[in-house]
Short mmCIF file of C-alpha atoms and ligand atoms in Angstrom, two decimals:
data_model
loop_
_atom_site.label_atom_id
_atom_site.label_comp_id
_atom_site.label_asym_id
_atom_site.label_seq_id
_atom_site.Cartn_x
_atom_site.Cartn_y
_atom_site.Cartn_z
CA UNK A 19 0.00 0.00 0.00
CA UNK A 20 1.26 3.18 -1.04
CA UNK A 21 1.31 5.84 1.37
CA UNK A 22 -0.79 9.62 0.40
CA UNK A 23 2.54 11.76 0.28
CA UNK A 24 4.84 9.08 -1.60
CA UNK A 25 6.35 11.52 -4.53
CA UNK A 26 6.19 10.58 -8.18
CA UNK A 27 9.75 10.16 -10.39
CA UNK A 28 11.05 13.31 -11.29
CA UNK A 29 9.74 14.64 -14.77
CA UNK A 30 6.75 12.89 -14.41
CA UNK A 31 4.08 13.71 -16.74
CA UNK A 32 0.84 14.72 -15.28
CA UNK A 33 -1.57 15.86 -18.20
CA UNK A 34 -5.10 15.84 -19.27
CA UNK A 35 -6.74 14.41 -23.06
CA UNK A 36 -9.76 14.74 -24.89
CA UNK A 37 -10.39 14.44 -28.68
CA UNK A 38 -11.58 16.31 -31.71
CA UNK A 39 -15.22 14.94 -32.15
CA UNK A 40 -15.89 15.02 -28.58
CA UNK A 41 -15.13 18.62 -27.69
CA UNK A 42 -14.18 20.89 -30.98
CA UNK A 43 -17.73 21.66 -32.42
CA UNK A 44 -17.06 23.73 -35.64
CA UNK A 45 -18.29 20.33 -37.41
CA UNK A 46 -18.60 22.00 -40.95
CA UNK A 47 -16.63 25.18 -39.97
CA UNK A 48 -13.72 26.57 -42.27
CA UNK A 49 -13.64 23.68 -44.50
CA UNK A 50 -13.66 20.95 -42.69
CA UNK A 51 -15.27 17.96 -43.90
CA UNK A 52 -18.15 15.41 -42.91
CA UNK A 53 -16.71 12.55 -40.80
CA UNK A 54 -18.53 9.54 -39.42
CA UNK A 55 -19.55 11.04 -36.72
CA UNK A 56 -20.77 13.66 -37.98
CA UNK A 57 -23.07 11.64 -40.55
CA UNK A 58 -23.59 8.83 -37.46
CA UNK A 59 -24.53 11.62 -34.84
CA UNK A 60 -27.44 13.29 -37.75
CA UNK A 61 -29.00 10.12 -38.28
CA UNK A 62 -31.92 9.83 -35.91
CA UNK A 63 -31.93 7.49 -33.07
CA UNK A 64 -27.65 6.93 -33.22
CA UNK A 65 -26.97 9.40 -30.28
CA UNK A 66 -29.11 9.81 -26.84
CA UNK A 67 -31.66 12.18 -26.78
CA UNK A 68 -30.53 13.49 -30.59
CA UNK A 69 -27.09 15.08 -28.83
CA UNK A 70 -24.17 15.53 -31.59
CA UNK A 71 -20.80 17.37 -31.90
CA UNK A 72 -21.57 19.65 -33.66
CA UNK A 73 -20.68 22.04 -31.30
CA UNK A 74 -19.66 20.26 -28.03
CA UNK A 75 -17.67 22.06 -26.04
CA UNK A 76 -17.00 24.44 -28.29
CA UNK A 77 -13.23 24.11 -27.42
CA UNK A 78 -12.72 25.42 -31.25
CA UNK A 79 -13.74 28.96 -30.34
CA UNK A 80 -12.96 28.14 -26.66
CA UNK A 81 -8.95 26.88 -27.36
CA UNK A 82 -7.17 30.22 -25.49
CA UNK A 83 -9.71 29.90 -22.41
CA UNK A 84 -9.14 26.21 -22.02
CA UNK A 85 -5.49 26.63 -22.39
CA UNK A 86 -5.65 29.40 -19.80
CA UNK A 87 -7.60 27.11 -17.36
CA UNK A 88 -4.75 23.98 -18.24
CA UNK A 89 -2.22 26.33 -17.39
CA UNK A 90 -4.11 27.50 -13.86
CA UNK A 91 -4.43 23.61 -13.22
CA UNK A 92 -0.86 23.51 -13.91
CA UNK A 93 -0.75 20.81 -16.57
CA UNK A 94 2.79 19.60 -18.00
CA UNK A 95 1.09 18.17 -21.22
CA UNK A 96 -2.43 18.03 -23.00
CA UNK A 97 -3.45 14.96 -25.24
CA UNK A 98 -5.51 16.28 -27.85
CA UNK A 99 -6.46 14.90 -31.65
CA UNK A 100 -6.87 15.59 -34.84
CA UNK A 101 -9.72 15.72 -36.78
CA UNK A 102 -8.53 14.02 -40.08
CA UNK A 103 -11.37 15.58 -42.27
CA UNK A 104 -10.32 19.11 -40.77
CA UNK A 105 -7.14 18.68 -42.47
CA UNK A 106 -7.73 16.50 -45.19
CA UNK A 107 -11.67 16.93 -45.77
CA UNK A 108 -11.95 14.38 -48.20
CA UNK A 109 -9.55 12.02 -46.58
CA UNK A 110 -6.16 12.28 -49.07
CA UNK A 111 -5.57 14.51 -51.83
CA UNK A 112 -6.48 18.86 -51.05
CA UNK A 113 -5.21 20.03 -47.98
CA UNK A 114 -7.35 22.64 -45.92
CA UNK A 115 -4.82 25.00 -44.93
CA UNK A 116 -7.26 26.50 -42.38
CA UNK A 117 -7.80 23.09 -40.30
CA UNK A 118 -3.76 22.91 -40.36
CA UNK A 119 -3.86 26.97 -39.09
CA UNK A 120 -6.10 26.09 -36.40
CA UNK A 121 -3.94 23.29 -34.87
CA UNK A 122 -1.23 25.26 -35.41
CA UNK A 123 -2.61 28.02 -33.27
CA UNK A 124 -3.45 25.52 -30.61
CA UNK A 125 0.19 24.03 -30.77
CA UNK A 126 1.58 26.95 -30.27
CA UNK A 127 -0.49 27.97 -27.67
CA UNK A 128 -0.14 24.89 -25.44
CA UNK A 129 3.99 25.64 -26.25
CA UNK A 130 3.62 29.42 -24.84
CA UNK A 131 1.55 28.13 -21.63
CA UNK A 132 4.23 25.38 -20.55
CA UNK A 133 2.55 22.83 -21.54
CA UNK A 134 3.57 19.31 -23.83
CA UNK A 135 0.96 18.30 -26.90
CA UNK A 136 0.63 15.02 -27.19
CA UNK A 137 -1.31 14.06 -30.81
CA UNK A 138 -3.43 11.61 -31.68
CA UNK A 139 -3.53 11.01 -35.30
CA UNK A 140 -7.17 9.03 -35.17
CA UNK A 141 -9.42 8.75 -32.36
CA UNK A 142 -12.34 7.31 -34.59
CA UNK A 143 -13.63 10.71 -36.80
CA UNK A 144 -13.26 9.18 -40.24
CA UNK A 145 -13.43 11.27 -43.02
CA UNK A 146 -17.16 10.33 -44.44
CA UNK A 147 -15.38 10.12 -47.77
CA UNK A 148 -12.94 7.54 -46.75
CA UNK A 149 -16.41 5.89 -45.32
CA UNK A 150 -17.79 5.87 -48.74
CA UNK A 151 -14.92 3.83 -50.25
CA UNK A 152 -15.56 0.99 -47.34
CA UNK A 153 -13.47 2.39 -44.60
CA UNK A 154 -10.95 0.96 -42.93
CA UNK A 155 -12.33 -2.46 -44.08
CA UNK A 156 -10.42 -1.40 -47.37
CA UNK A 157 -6.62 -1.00 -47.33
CA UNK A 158 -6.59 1.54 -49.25
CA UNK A 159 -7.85 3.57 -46.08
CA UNK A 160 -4.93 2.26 -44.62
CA UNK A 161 -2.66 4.26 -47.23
CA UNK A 162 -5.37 7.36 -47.00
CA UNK A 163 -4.04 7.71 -43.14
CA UNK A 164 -0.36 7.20 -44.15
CA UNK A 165 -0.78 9.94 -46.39
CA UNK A 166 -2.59 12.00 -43.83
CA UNK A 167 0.19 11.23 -40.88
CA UNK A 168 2.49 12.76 -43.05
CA UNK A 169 0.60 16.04 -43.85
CA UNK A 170 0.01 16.30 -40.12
CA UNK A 171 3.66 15.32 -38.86
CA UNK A 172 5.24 17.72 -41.51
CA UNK A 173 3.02 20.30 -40.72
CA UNK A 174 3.20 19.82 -36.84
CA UNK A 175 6.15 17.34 -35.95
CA UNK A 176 8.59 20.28 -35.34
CA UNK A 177 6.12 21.45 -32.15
CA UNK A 178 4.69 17.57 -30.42
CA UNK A 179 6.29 16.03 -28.22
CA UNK A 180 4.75 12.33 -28.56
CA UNK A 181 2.13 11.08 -31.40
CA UNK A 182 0.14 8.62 -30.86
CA UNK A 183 -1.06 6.34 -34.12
CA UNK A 184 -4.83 5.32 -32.80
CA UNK A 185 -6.98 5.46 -29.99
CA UNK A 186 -8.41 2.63 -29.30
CA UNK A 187 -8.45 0.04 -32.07
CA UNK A 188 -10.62 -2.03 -30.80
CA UNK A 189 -13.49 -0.33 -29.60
CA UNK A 190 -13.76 1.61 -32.98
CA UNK A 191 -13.35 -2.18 -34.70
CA UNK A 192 -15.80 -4.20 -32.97
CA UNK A 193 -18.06 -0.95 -31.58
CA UNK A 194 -18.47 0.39 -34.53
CA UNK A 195 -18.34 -2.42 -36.92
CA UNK A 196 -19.51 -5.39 -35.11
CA UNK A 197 -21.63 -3.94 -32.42
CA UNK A 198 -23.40 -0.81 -34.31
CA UNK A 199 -23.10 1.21 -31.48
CA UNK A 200 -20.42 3.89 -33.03
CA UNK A 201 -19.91 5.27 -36.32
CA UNK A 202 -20.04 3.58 -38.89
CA UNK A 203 -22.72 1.35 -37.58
CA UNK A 204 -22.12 -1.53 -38.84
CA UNK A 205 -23.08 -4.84 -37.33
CA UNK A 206 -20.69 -7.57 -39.33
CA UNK A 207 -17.74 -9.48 -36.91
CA UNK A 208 -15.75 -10.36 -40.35
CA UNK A 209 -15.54 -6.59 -40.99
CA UNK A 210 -14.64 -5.97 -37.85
CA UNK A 211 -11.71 -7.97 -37.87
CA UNK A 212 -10.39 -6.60 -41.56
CA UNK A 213 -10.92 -2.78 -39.52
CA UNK A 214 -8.69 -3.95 -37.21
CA UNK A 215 -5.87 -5.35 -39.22
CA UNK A 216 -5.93 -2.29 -41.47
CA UNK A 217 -5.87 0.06 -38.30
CA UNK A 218 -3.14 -2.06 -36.94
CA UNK A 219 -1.28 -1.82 -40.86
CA UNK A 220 -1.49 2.10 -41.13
CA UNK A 221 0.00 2.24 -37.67
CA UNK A 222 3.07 0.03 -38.49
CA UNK A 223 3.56 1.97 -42.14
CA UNK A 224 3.08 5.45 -40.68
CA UNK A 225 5.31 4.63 -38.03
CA UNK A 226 8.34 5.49 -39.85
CA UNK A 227 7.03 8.40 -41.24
CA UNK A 228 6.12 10.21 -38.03
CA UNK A 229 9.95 9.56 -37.15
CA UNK A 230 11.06 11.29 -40.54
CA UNK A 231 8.61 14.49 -40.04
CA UNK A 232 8.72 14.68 -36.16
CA UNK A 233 12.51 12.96 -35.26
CA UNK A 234 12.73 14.38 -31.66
CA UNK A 235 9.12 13.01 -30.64
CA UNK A 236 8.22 10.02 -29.20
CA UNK A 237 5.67 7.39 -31.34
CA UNK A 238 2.82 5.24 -29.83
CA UNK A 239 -0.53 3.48 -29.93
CA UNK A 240 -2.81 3.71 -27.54
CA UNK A 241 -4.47 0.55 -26.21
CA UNK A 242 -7.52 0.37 -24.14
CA UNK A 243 -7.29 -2.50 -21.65
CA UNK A 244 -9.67 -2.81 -18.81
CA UNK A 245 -8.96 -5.61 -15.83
CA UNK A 246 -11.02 -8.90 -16.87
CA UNK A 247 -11.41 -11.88 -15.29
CA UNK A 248 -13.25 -14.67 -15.08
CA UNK A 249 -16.71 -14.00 -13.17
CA UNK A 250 -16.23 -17.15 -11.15
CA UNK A 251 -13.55 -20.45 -11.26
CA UNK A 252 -15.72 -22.59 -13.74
CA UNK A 253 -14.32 -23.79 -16.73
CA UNK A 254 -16.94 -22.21 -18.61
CA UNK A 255 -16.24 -18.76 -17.50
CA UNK A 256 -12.88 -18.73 -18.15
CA UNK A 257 -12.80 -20.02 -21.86
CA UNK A 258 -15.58 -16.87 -21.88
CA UNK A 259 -12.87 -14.96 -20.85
CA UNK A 260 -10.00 -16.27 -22.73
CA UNK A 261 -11.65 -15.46 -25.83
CA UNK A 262 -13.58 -11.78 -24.88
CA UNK A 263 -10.66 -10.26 -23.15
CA UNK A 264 -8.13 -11.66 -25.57
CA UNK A 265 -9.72 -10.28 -28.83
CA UNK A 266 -10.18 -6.96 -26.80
CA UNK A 267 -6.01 -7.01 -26.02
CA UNK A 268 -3.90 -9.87 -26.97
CA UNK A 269 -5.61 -9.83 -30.65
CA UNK A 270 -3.96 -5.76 -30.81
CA UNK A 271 -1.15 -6.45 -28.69
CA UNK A 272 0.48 -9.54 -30.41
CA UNK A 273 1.02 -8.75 -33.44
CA UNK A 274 2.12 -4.94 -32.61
CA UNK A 275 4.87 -6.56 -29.98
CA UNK A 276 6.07 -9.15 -33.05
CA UNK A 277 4.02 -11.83 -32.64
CA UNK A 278 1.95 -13.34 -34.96
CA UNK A 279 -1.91 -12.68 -34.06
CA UNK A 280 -2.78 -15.47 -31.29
CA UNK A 281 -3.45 -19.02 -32.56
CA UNK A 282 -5.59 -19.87 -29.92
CA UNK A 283 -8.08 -16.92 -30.96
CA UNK A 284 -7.78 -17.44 -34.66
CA UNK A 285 -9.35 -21.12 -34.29
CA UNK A 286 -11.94 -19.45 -31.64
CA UNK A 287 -12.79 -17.08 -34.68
CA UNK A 288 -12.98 -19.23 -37.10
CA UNK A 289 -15.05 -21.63 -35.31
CA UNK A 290 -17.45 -18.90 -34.63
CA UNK A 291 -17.86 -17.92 -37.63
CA UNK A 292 -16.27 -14.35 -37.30
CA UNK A 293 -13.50 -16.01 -39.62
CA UNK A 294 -14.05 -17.90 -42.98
CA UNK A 295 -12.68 -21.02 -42.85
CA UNK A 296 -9.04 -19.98 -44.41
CA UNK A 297 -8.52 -17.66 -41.61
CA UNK A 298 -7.13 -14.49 -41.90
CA UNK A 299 -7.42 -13.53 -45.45
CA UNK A 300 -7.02 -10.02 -44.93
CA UNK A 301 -3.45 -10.33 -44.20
CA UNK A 302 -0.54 -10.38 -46.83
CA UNK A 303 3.11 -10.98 -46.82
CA UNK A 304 4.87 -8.77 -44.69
CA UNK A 305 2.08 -7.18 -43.19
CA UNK A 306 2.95 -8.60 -39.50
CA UNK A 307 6.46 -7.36 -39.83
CA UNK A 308 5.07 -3.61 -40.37
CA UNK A 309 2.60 -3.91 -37.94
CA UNK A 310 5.23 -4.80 -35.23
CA UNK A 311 7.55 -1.46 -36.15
CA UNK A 312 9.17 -0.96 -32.48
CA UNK A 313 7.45 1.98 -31.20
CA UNK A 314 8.73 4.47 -27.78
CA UNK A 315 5.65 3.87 -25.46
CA UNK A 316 2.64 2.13 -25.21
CA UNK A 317 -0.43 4.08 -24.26
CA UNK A 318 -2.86 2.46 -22.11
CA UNK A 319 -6.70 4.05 -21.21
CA UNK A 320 -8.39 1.96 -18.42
CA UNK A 321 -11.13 2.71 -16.95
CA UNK A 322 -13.13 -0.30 -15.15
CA UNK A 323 -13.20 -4.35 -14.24
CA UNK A 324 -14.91 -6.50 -16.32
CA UNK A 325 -16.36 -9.95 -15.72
CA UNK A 326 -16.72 -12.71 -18.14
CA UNK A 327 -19.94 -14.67 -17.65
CA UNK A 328 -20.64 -17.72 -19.75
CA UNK A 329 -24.59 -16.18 -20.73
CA UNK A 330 -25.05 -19.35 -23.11
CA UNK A 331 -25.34 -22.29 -20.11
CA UNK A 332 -29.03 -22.53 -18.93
CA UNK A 333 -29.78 -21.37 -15.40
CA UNK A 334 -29.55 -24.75 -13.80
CA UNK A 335 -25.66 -25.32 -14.97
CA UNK A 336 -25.08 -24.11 -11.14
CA UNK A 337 -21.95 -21.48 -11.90
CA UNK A 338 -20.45 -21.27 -9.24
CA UNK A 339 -21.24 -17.39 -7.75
CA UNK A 340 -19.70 -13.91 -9.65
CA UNK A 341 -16.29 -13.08 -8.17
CA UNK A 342 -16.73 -10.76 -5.54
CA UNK A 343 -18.16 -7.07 -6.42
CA UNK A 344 -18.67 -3.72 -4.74
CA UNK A 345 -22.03 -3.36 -3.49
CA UNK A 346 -24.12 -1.05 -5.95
CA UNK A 347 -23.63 2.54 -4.46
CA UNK A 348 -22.76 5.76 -6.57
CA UNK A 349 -19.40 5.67 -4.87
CA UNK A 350 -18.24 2.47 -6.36
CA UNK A 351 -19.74 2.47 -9.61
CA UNK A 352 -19.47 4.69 -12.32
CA UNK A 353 -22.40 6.76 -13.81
CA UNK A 354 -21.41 4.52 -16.97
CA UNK A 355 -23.59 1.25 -16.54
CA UNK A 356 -21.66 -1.31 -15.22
CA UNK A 357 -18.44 0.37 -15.01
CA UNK A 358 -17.47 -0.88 -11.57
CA UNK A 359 -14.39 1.61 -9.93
CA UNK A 360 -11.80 -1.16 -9.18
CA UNK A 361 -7.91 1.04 -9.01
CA UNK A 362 -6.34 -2.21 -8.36
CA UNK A 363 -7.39 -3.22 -11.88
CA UNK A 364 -5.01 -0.57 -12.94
CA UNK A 365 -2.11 -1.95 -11.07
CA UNK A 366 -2.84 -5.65 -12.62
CA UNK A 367 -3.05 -4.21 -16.16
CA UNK A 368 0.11 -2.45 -16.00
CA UNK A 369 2.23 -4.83 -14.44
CA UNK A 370 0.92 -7.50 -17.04
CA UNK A 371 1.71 -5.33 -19.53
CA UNK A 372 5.13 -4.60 -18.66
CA UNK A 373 5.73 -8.34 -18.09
CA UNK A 374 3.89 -9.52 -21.08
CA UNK A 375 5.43 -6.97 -24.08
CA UNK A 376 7.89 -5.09 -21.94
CA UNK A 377 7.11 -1.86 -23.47
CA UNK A 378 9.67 0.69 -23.69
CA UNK A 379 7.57 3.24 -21.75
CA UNK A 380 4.21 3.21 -20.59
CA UNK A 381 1.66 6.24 -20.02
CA UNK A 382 -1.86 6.19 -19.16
CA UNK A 383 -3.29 8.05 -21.77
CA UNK A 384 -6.96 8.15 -19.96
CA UNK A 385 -8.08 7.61 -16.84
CA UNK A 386 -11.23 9.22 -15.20
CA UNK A 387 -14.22 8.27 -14.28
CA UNK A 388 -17.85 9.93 -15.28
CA UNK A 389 -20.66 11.63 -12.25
CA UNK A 390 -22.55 14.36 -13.17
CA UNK A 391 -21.78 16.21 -10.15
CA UNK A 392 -22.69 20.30 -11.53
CA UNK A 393 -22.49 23.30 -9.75
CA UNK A 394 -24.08 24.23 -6.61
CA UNK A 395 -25.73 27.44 -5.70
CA UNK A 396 -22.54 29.68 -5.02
CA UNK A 397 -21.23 27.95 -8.31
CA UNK A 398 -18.64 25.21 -6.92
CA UNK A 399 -18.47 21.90 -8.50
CA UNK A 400 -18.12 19.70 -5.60
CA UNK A 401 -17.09 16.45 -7.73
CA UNK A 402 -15.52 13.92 -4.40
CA UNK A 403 -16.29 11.34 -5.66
CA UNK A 404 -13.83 12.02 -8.87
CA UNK A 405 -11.20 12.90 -6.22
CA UNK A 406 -11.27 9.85 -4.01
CA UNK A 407 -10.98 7.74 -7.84
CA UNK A 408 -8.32 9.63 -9.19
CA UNK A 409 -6.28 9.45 -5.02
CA UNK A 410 -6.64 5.75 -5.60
CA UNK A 411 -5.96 5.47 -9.39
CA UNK A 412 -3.09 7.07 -8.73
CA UNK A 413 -1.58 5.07 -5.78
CA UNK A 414 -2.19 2.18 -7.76
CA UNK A 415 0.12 3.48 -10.99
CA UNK A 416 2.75 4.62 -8.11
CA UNK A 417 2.67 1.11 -7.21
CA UNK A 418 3.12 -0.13 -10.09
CA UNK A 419 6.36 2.08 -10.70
CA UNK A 420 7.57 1.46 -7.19
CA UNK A 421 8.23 -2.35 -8.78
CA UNK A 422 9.56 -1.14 -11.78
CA UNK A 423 6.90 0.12 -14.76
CA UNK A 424 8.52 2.23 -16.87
CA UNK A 425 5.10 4.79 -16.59
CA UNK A 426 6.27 7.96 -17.38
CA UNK A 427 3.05 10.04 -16.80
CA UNK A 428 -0.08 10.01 -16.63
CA UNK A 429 -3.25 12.11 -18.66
CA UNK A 430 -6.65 12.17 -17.06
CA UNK A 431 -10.09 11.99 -19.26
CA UNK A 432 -11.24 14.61 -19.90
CA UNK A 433 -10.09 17.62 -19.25
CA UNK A 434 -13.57 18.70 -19.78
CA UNK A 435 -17.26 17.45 -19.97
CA UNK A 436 -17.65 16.80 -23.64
CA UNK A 437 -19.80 14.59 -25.72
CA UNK A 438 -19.44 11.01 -24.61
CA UNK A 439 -20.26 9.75 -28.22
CA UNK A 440 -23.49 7.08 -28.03
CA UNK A 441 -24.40 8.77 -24.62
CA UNK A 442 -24.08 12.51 -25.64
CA UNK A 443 -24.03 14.70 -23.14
CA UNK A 444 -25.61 12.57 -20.35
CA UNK A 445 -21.99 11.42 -19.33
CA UNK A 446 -19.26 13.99 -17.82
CA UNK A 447 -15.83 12.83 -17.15
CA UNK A 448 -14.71 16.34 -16.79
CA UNK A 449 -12.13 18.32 -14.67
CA UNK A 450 -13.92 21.65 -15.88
CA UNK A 451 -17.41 21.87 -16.12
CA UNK A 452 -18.85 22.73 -19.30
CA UNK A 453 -22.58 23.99 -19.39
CA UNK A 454 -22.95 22.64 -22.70
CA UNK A 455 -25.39 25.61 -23.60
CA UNK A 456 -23.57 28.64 -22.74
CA UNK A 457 -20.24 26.79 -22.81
CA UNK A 458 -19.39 28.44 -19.62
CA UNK A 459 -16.74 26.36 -17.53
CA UNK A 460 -15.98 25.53 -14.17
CA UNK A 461 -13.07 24.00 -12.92
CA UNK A 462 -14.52 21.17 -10.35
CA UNK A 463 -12.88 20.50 -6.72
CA UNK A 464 -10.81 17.65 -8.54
CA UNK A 465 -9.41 20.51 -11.28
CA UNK A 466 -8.56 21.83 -7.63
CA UNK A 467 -7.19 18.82 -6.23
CA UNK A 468 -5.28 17.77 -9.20
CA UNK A 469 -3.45 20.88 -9.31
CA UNK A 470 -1.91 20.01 -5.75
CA UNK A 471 -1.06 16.31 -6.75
CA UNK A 472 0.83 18.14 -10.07
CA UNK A 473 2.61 21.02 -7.93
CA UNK A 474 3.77 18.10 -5.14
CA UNK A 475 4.55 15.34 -7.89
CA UNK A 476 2.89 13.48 -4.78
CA UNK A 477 -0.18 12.49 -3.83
CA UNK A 478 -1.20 15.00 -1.06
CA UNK A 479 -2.10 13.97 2.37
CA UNK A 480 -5.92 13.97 2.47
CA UNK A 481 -8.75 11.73 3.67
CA UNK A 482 -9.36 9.20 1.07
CA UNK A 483 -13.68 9.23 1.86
CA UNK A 484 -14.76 12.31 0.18
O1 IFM B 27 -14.74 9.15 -24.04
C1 IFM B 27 -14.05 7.97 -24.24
C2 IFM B 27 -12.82 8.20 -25.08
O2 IFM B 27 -13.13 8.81 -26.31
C3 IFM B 27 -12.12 6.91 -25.37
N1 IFM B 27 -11.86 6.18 -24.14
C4 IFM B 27 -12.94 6.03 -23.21
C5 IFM B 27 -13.60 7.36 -22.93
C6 IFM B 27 -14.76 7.19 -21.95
O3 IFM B 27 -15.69 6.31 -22.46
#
């Protein structure tokens, strides 16, 4: 058990991240173009209560105000993205010059106020056009976002600090091609799995690419990886588990750390049909090679513990009971269904990282949790609960590097409410309040709090119950 007041290494990285769709707004503003979320979000029924992004936080007309309040929270480093059809609003080919002025303005902004940008090339706003040709099921997306890492890494490298390739490969696979949940929408496993080889492609390709543009920054991918385990010790629950939690991380993960995609999941596809019979057809010579181009850090978002149930057994099978679980109170459980808070999940996932892959560096690239905590009648956003997560998030990843991760910092989501994509605006994982009509902001008690932890590279001595 870590102790509150145990320091953090030296040069520790304590930032914040959000991304383009979620917070810009400006959806069809100086030339940008239509992405898929902008086409998935104006289709009726997609998005709770008919919320979009259109404007969101408005953080494009908002950029100098939220840098101001980054700087007052005393931020070493923002994690932002780019929106692809801002630059490149038909995916390749014309460049808008005034999406590329309006990063550059932000760059240059976060460099005045201290503060490190690190760039995510896709977190999951396809250009609509690129959409139209079949996505990243086609590889020929895959050479669309080579072509746009360069634009943005010429244009930019000389200014980031650390790229990232993709956010999240997996959710914007199977979410939005398997489940139908995100943009695109699409509801076919096979697809899914081509989306994720291409996604996994363009990373290894424009890995070398970024170096050439951008040689003094650092090059990732970041991975989302929640704790899973089995929901009980049957049999039955853990091959549920073997297969779930390895398509969500070993399926990304092997192949990126030069290993062939798992064997053991390839038959699993295949036998359930998510695979023809021939396997992976979607893969050519060579392509596992590029995928695996070594990289500086791994990225990892986690948010949550998951449990693998076997649903298909009838009721009398007997399962032994679910693994033990917090009781259901609003302290223990996200405002995100079934998003249980479990910080020692964050301890497990790194460690197993580290000893599965042995990245060269690690960083949590999200952590936060979402209550909808606003403010009260003098105007203070009294968010504890977020507090006590993040105190115990954060002993957890000191932990972790107290037995050797390389974790070299640390971003919380979000820096501010913003549209949580299927949910809109129901969900705030917010530092800053944003009242998503005026766009007025608040910096919450944890903005507060989190300014202390940055200033004593320490967790500070407080009472861990809010
Ligand atoms: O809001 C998302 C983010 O875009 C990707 N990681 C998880 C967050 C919370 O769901």
């Amino acid at each position: 058990m870590t102790k509150a007041g145990a320091r953090f290494p030296d040069n520790f990285i304590w930032g914040a991240a959000t991304a383009a769709y979620q917070v810009e707004g400006a959806w069809a503003e100086d030339g940008k173009g239509e992405s898929i979320w902008d086409r998935f979000a104006h289709t009726p029924g997609k998005i709770r209560n008919g919320d979009s992004g259109d404007a969101a936080s408005d953080h494009y007309h908002h950029w100098q105000e939220d840098i101001a309040l980054m700087k007052s929270i005393g931020l070493k480093s923002y994690r932002l993205s780019l929106a692809w059809s801002r630059i490149l609003p038909n995916g390749r080919g014309k460049v808008n010059q005034a999406g590329l002025d309006f990063y550059n303005r932000l760059i240059d902004g976060l460099l005045e106020a201290g503060i490190q940008p690190m760039v995510t090339l896709f977190h999951w706003d396809l250009p609509q056009a690129l959409q139209d040709e079949g996505g990243f099921a086609a590889r020929s997306t895959a050479e669309a976002f080579v072509e746009y890492a360069d634009v943005a890494t010429r244009h930019l490298g000389d200014r980031v600090t650390r790229w990232i390739t993709h956010n999240e490969p997996s959710v914007f696979a199977f979410v939005g091609h398997s489940f139908g949940q995100h943009a695109p929408g699409l509801k076919d496993p096979y697809t899914a799995l081509r989306v994720a080889h291409h996604l996994l492609l363009s990373h290894g390709w424009s890995v070398p690419v970024i170096r050439a543009n951008s040689p003094a920054a650092e090059v990732g991918i970041a991975i989302n990886v929640n704790f899973n385990q089995p929901a009980s010790p049957s049999t039955y629950d853990y091959h549920v588990w073997q297969y779930e939690f390895g398509m969500w991380s070993r399926w990304f993960l092997d192949p990126l750390y030069g290993r062939q995609y798992p064997p053991d999941l390839v038959a699993y596809a295949i036998n359930n049909h998510s695979l023809p019979a021939d396997g992976l057809d979607f893969v050519q010579a060579g392509d596992l090679q590029i995928v695996a181009a070594p990289t500086d850090f791994l990225g990892l978002n986690y948010y949550t513990r998951q449990l693998a149930r076997d649903q298909s057994l009838p009721p009398d099978q007997n399962l032994p009971p679910t693994v033990f679980q917090a009781p259901k109170n609003d302290h223990d459980w996200q405002e995100m269904e079934d998003w249980e808070v479990y910080p020692d999940g964050l301890f497990n996932v790194l460690t197993w990282l580290n000893f599965e892959y042995q990245p060269a560096a690690l960083y949590v690239t999200e952590n936060g949790a979402s209550w909808s905590d606003g403010p009260d009648e003098t105007g203070r956003v009294k968010d504890a609960r977020r507090i006590n997560f993040l105190q115990r998030h954060f002993e957890a990843a000191l932990r972790a590097i107290q037995i050797g991760v390389p974790l070299k910092g640390y971003y919380v989501w979000s820096l501010m409410d913003n549209l949580e994509w299927g949910h809109g605006f129901s969900q705030r994982f917010g530092l800053i309040w944003v009242d998503f009509i005026t766009k007025q902001r608040i910096l919450k008690d944890s903005a507060l709090w989190y300014k202390g932890v940055i200033s004593q590279n320490a967790i500070p001595e407080m009472p861990i119950d809010p």
